[in-house]
Every structure is written in structure tokens, then in C-alpha cells.
Amino acid sequence: MIDDLGFFAKSSELTCEEIGDGNLNHVFRVVDTITKTSFILKQALPYARTSKDMVLDANRCKIEAMTLVEQSKYTPEMVPKVYNYDDNLCAMVMEDLTGHIVLRTAMLKQKVYPKLAKDAAKYFANSLIRTSDIVLESKQKKGEVVRFINKDLCDLTEKLVLTSPTYNDPRKRVEKHLIDFERDEILNNEEVIAAFAKLKHNFMTNAQALLHGDPHTGSIFISENSTKFFDTEFGFYGPMGFDVGLFLGNLLMNAIYQKVKGFDRYYEWVKNMIEEFVDKFTLQFNSVWDTYAVEHYAKNSEAFKKQYLSKVLEDTAGYCACEM
Amino acid sequence: MIDDLGFFAKSSELTCEEIGDGNLNHVFRVVDTITKTSFILKQALPYARTSKDMVLDANRCKIEAMTLVEQSKYTPEMVPKVYNYDDNLCAMVMEDLTGHIVLRTAMLKQKVYPKLAKDAAKYFANSLIRTSDIVLESKQKKGEVVRFINKDLCDLTEKLVLTSPTYNDPRKRVEKHLIDFERDEILNNEEVIAAFAKLKHNFMTNAQALLHGDPHTGSIFISENSTKFFDTEFGFYGPMGFDVGLFLGNLLMNAIYQKVKGFDRYYEWVKNMIEEFVDKFTLQFNSVWDTYAVEHYAKNSEAFKKQYLSKVLEDTAGYCACEM
């Protein structure tokens, strides 16, 4: 698999270290000690490392690679390059992002990234609209829906994110001081439960665009000048608002954390960055739509565009709340 | 293909007549002159008979057979039996419905069918809910969405039913006295155009249930005691309201026709039958849901069920208007 790439000379001296901390994948960094050329090798395991009874579809590595390849057509600077993918090994060779750190880690150290809001807005607006019926020809898009069917990982999201929060799921750990709040405001609240139900069924039926599927702050690598979305194994055709809402929900939880811990200046930055993201996403959404729309109504009806964006933002608010 | 069925004895004397008047299919009735046993043989052509340049995917016969087989699990008495289907020949052998006539023809002769509203309500409620995420397990349903992808015929509906009415499509024939009305109320009406756009995109993205896809009065065979939905080659996973709305739109147009032609008593029957259908559909919808729902929220939230039905009826009204 690696020979195929012609990445290294026959005389290279290679080192390999395991860098993954995950439970579900092997992740190795391979470096040529002379030229310093490097890449990442990621292999999906068909079981969880801590419990071999938990069986997972190794097909997720294929979905991850396909989603990155697809998104690299629209925002190549915002996803790691995929060099090769091998179906039998459930493994892919991808760009080494040394120099970046995981956004979740960075935010726990109160690091500021002036480009984050703008980059994320660009990534979501492009990857969502340009894989949807707004831009793709109707028959081609139906083929894409089939290619990205992702039964196992959608099932996880449907259960853990969109069902478990609303009932007494024994797998859930709720902190003691939140038990009363959870009972009164969620478990016994018919209106909240019906809202969750609507969002879950929208997630299951609304094949609107190719999603990242899990864009929390642990799925983003960042440096001063660069933002990269990775870990796209949850990719599938779903509602645009799910991606944007999950991203926002994670940022909002982080903002609350900063406030509670007394990092007031950083809290202000996170809060402003969230507002900046929402503004920039709206601008980017309109601009990508105006530039690339091909579908008849998308090209001809301003009223339709407004209505469409407002539904995406409504879904966003809903999924943001589910994630929190 | 016919030998495989063991339908006739070796000594049978068979007659065969072509009964199809369609442009896209061969339809034959085969009868054993002694036992009177009979069946229908339907073969999809890969081109239109009047114009061999118009290429159509012969896969539609497979979709038609699969949809009938699927729906026969839920309302076997309301679809013709499929005896055999041959992929290479694009042909199927199905139940002979001699004794029934096409509903469109019957309504032009002012025939009354007391069971029609009840039968149609039962057919739609069962075939829609029981193929949706309300009843099917999430992974199984995603497999069904793939099995029923129907690119070519969905494309036809998207263009002819959901786009063409709102612009100056040269293929369209508009009667002279309607030209002003069409221009003012549709072609130049931003609000109507945005509503069409929303319904078209809902049709393209919302994989809610397995639809008939084209249930106008020409796709229904009827007799005193029996109602059969056929011609299911437009079957695919789409919004429930499309099926119900298309059915209602055709009945409403028929009601208007009867009124204009002075068939006042028949007009009253059609109007009352439409009202009866809407009431019975609502009742059946609730009863099928309560009996078969498996999904967590569908089983546990009355508020969700109400909200879901009200969205189906909203879509129904929209597609009913598009069809008219």
C-alpha cells in the first residue's frame, strides 16, 4: 500500500510511532528520518480495543476517506489530503498535520485563533451547499446519497445524541446536582421530547447534503494559519443544520466552561467568535449559493433562498440544543 | 418465465391478446381457454413506442414489481399479485384484474363506489407508515431507501409536476382563457414559486416512506367490492404527503369537471367522498401508527404523532395544489 505511493526512496530510513489514543482505530506516523517526509497511516479496527465484544463496521474507514476526498474538491485547504485508501486493509494514508493541535486541547489552554470563525464558515457553506440538490444534478446527487449510506454510525448518533438524552438511559451518567433539572426540564417535558423526536426523524429522513457528521472540537486540527476538519467517519447525507448545530453546541459548552472557570477574557473571545461564525456562515452561504446554484428554483427565486437558509438555521438551533 | 410458474398444464390451450394502450410498455393478457385461468404479462420497453429517440430506463419494471411486492405485505387485497419478475426481460407476470375498470374511466361515466374512500385511506396509511422509520428498524429502512432509488422517474416528476408549472415551459399547453390567470397567479407570483420550490426540494430530499409515486385515477382499478392500486413504476422513498396530495389533486380536478359539466349529483358524491377520505385517512393513520410503531418516540410521544400527522397533511395540501 505504501510502496504504491512512491512516497519514499528505496534507500529511505523510516521510523514509525503509534500516535492514536483512540479505542477504535490504529493511528501511526511514518517519517523518513533523512528527508523528514512523513504521513499518517490510519486503520479502522472491526472491534473496540478495550472490549472486543463491541463490533463496529470497518466500512467507516472507507466513508471517512470518501468524505475527505469529496470535501477536498470544495475546500482543499481545510481537510487533510488523502494519499491512498485500501479497502481490504480498511486503512488509509493521509497528510501528516504536525504543527497543528486538536482544537479541544487548544481551547482548554485558552489559545486564540483569529481565523477559526471565518474558516469554519467557509468549510460548512461550501461542503454543505455544493453536495446538495442546489448544485448537483438530481440524478447524480441520488447516486451520492447511496454511496454515503452509513447505517452503523448514523445508528450511534440516532441513539446517543438524539434519543438517550430524553429518557432514563442506564448508560447515561448525570451529575447529582443536575438530576432534578434533567427530570423537570427534559424527561418530563412533553414539548422538549416532541422537539427531539422531530429532529431525530429529520436526521433519519432528510438527505440534504453530505455532512461531516461529527464536527466537535475534537475533530478539528488547528494552527495559527490553518484549520483542518478530520475524523469524517460519520459522513452521510443528512440535514445541513446537524453539522452546523453540532459545531456550535460544542463551542457553546466550551464558552460555559470558560465562564465557570473564571477565564473571563477567553470566554469573551469564544462568545464573540461564535457570533462572528454565525454572521460569516450566513454571508458565505449566500455567496456560495449565488456562485454555484444550478437547480432551477435555486437560481431564480430569492424568496426560496431566504426560506431555505432560515430552515437551515432553525435546524441548527435545534441540533445545537440536542448536542448540549 | 411462464413455464417456471407452473401456471398452466402442458395440455392447456392458451390465447394471448395485447391489451396495453400505453406508449412505454407491452401489456398482454394470457388466458387458458379451457380452465379460464389467466394472467397479465407486462414488459417495459427501453424506448417510447411512438418515438424511439425517447430513451427510458427499463429498470422501472423492476421498481414497479418490487413496490407491488412490498405493498402486498401490508394491504395484499389492494394491489395486484405479482407472480414472477424477470430482470433480463424487464417483464413481470401479474394478476389479471378482469372485472375491474380504471377509476378515471369509471368517473367519466359517473359511477359511484361506496368503498373507495375507505379503501384508499387504508392503502395509504398502511403502505406509508409501515415502510417508514416509524415502523422499520433504522438500518433496515436505509437499505430500503437504496433499493428503491428511482433516478429517471423521479427526474420526470421533478421536472413536469414540480418545475414546469411555474415558468414558460414551451412543452406546456395552456388553454387560451387561462393565459392571464397563469401569468398573474403563478408565473409572476414570487410566493407561489417559492412554495413550489420548497415542495420540490422536499420531494428530492425527504426519504420518509415508500411511495406509489403516481396514484392518479388512471393508476387505480376498481369494481363494486375491490380497489387495486397499480402502475407503481414511480415508486421511491419520498414524502408521504406527495402520494396523498397527488391522489386528492386528481379527485378535486374530477369534482370540478363534474360541476362544470352539470353532473350535480355526481359532483356531490365526489365532494363527499373526498371529505370522507380525509377523515378516514386521519383515523387510519392514527390506528396504524398505534398498532405498529416501533421507533422510541413514535411509541412514547402523543405530541410527536400529532405534529407528524399535521406535517403530512400540510405536505398533502401543497402537493395537491402542485398537481392541479
XYZ file of C-alpha atoms in Angstrom, chain B residues 44-290:
247
model
C -41.154 -2.343 -20.101
C -39.639 -1.035 -23.342
C -36.345 0.818 -23.239
C -37.831 3.480 -25.574
C -41.196 5.121 -26.264
C -43.163 3.270 -28.986
C -44.078 6.468 -30.812
C -40.552 7.860 -30.730
C -37.584 5.531 -30.354
C -35.401 8.542 -29.538
C -37.026 8.926 -26.129
C -34.889 6.599 -24.015
C -36.308 5.330 -20.726
C -34.664 3.155 -18.106
C -36.224 -0.340 -18.319
C -35.324 -0.691 -14.624
C -38.731 0.899 -13.969
C -40.382 -2.523 -14.381
C -38.235 -3.855 -11.543
C -39.210 -0.905 -9.325
C -42.868 -1.479 -10.246
C -42.690 -5.170 -9.279
C -40.705 -4.504 -6.079
C -43.139 -1.785 -4.968
C -46.158 -4.050 -5.523
C -44.466 -6.914 -3.653
C -43.586 -4.584 -0.771
C -47.075 -3.078 -0.546
C -48.692 -6.526 -0.763
C -47.143 -7.220 2.664
C -49.342 -4.508 4.173
C -52.542 -4.350 2.091
C -52.475 -7.515 -0.073
C -56.108 -7.005 -1.107
C -55.315 -3.602 -2.608
C -52.572 -4.351 -5.143
C -52.423 -6.906 -7.990
C -50.463 -10.063 -7.086
C -47.027 -10.335 -8.711
C -46.406 -13.957 -9.790
C -42.948 -13.545 -11.292
C -40.463 -10.930 -12.398
C -37.593 -11.388 -14.861
C -34.765 -8.890 -14.721
C -33.315 -9.698 -18.169
C -36.656 -9.436 -19.942
C -37.749 -6.392 -17.871
C -41.047 -8.224 -17.636
C -43.430 -9.344 -14.931
C -46.340 -11.743 -14.693
C -49.157 -10.428 -12.544
C -52.765 -10.955 -11.525
C -55.424 -10.426 -14.199
C -57.892 -7.838 -12.867
C -60.720 -8.600 -15.309
C -63.920 -7.379 -13.669
C -62.307 -4.107 -12.597
C -62.216 -0.896 -14.620
C -59.859 2.068 -14.435
C -61.210 4.631 -11.936
C -60.668 7.531 -14.361
C -62.923 5.849 -16.944
C -65.497 4.956 -14.280
C -65.674 8.544 -13.022
C -66.241 9.847 -16.559
C -69.318 7.573 -16.542
C -70.422 8.900 -13.110
C -70.077 5.518 -11.382
C -70.362 5.501 -7.591
C -68.073 3.345 -5.387
C -69.089 3.391 -1.724
C -65.861 1.666 -0.580
C -63.364 3.883 -2.436
C -62.645 6.446 0.315
C -62.216 3.769 2.974
C -60.031 1.523 0.783
C -57.755 4.366 -0.310
C -57.355 5.584 3.290
C -56.381 2.077 4.379
C -53.941 1.650 1.465
C -52.106 4.942 2.018
C -51.954 4.771 5.829
C -50.542 1.235 5.764
C -48.156 1.468 2.823
C -46.750 4.800 4.022
C -46.354 4.356 7.780
C -45.238 0.714 7.636
C -42.347 1.446 5.253
C -41.137 4.461 7.286
C -38.798 4.993 10.252
C -41.892 4.846 12.475
C -42.071 1.076 11.986
C -38.906 -0.180 10.274
C -35.645 -0.504 12.175
C -33.312 2.384 11.236
C -30.655 0.294 9.416
C -33.202 -1.802 7.531
C -35.011 1.318 6.337
C -31.756 2.817 4.989
C -31.328 -0.372 2.929
C -34.847 0.083 1.559
C -34.091 3.680 0.543
C -31.182 2.369 -1.558
C -33.233 -0.482 -3.066
C -35.888 1.980 -4.253
C -33.652 4.734 -5.682
C -35.522 5.708 -8.879
C -33.449 8.368 -10.636
C -35.193 8.525 -14.019
C -38.806 8.627 -12.955
C -38.189 10.978 -10.017
C -36.478 13.271 -12.514
C -39.663 13.263 -14.638
C -41.827 14.233 -11.641
C -39.345 16.885 -10.510
C -39.431 18.470 -13.965
C -43.033 18.017 -15.121
C -45.054 18.242 -11.903
C -42.830 20.375 -9.679
C -40.983 22.793 -12.001
C -42.721 23.162 -15.371
C -45.941 24.747 -13.966
C -44.059 27.803 -12.654
C -42.253 29.028 -15.794
C -42.866 29.439 -19.535
C -42.034 25.848 -20.459
C -42.565 25.543 -24.259
C -43.698 21.894 -23.825
C -46.693 23.091 -21.809
C -50.112 23.641 -23.410
C -52.145 26.306 -21.597
C -55.708 26.973 -22.772
C -56.178 30.498 -24.122
C -58.656 31.715 -21.497
C -56.216 30.663 -18.729
C -53.143 32.525 -20.008
C -53.818 35.716 -17.991
C -54.613 33.733 -14.861
C -51.433 31.658 -15.228
C -49.259 34.760 -15.726
C -50.674 36.721 -12.769
C -51.268 33.955 -10.246
C -48.341 31.603 -10.948
C -45.578 32.781 -13.294
C -45.291 36.241 -11.688
C -46.170 35.225 -8.142
C -42.968 35.020 -6.041
C -44.831 33.395 -3.155
C -46.323 30.594 -5.264
C -42.930 29.972 -6.894
C -41.156 29.741 -3.514
C -43.852 27.319 -2.293
C -43.320 25.100 -5.380
C -39.554 25.279 -4.770
C -39.924 24.134 -1.173
C -42.174 21.223 -2.188
C -39.807 20.176 -4.996
C -36.810 20.124 -2.649
C -38.838 18.257 -0.046
C -39.629 15.689 -2.782
C -35.907 15.389 -3.608
C -34.572 15.088 -0.044
C -37.245 13.735 2.302
C -36.930 9.910 2.246
C -39.873 9.362 4.569
C -41.725 6.320 3.184
C -42.078 4.065 0.138
C -44.487 5.907 -2.151
C -46.667 4.686 -5.006
C -45.288 7.804 -6.691
C -48.113 8.403 -9.190
C -51.504 7.462 -7.672
C -53.807 9.347 -10.047
C -57.215 7.932 -11.007
C -55.631 6.196 -14.029
C -53.466 4.079 -11.670
C -56.447 2.619 -9.806
C -58.565 -0.366 -10.891
C -61.958 -0.571 -9.256
C -65.051 -2.774 -9.014
C -68.044 -2.866 -6.677
C -66.083 -4.726 -3.988
C -62.449 -4.116 -4.734
C -59.922 -1.288 -5.198
C -56.449 -2.007 -6.634
C -53.534 0.420 -6.943
C -51.203 -0.472 -9.834
C -48.617 1.105 -12.202
C -46.147 1.625 -9.360
C -43.096 2.293 -11.556
C -42.681 5.720 -9.911
C -42.172 4.026 -6.505
C -39.365 5.512 -4.347
C -38.706 6.797 -0.819
C -40.240 10.270 -0.628
C -42.574 12.460 1.441
C -45.860 10.783 2.459
C -47.820 13.906 1.545
C -46.833 13.554 -2.118
C -48.830 10.328 -2.563
C -51.869 11.564 -0.675
C -51.735 15.007 -2.312
C -51.466 13.647 -5.849
C -54.440 11.342 -5.216
C -56.523 14.213 -3.802
C -55.496 16.648 -6.548
C -56.827 14.261 -9.190
C -60.117 13.756 -7.346
C -60.561 17.516 -6.919
C -59.969 18.118 -10.629
C -62.551 15.454 -11.349
C -65.022 17.129 -8.968
C -64.561 20.437 -10.807
C -65.123 18.670 -14.131
C -68.395 17.136 -12.883
C -69.602 20.520 -11.600
C -68.794 22.284 -14.877
C -70.466 19.554 -16.942
C -73.625 19.808 -14.827
C -73.414 16.363 -13.178
C -74.523 17.905 -9.895
C -75.449 14.733 -8.034
C -72.180 13.054 -9.008
C -70.275 16.211 -8.066
C -71.851 15.957 -4.605
C -70.752 12.324 -4.333
C -67.154 13.112 -5.349
C -67.009 16.057 -2.924
C -68.372 13.985 -0.023
C -66.067 11.096 -0.914
C -63.039 13.433 -0.747
C -64.124 14.629 2.709
C -64.738 11.057 3.817
C -61.268 10.068 2.551
C -59.534 12.827 4.542
C -61.401 11.840 7.734
C -60.767 8.128 7.241
C -57.105 8.680 6.356
C -56.613 10.573 9.623
C -58.307 7.774 11.580
C -56.366 5.030 9.783
C -53.113 6.941 10.205
C -53.576 7.052 13.967
C -54.675 3.446 14.159
C -51.810 2.044 12.006
C -49.333 4.176 13.986
C -50.688 2.959 17.350
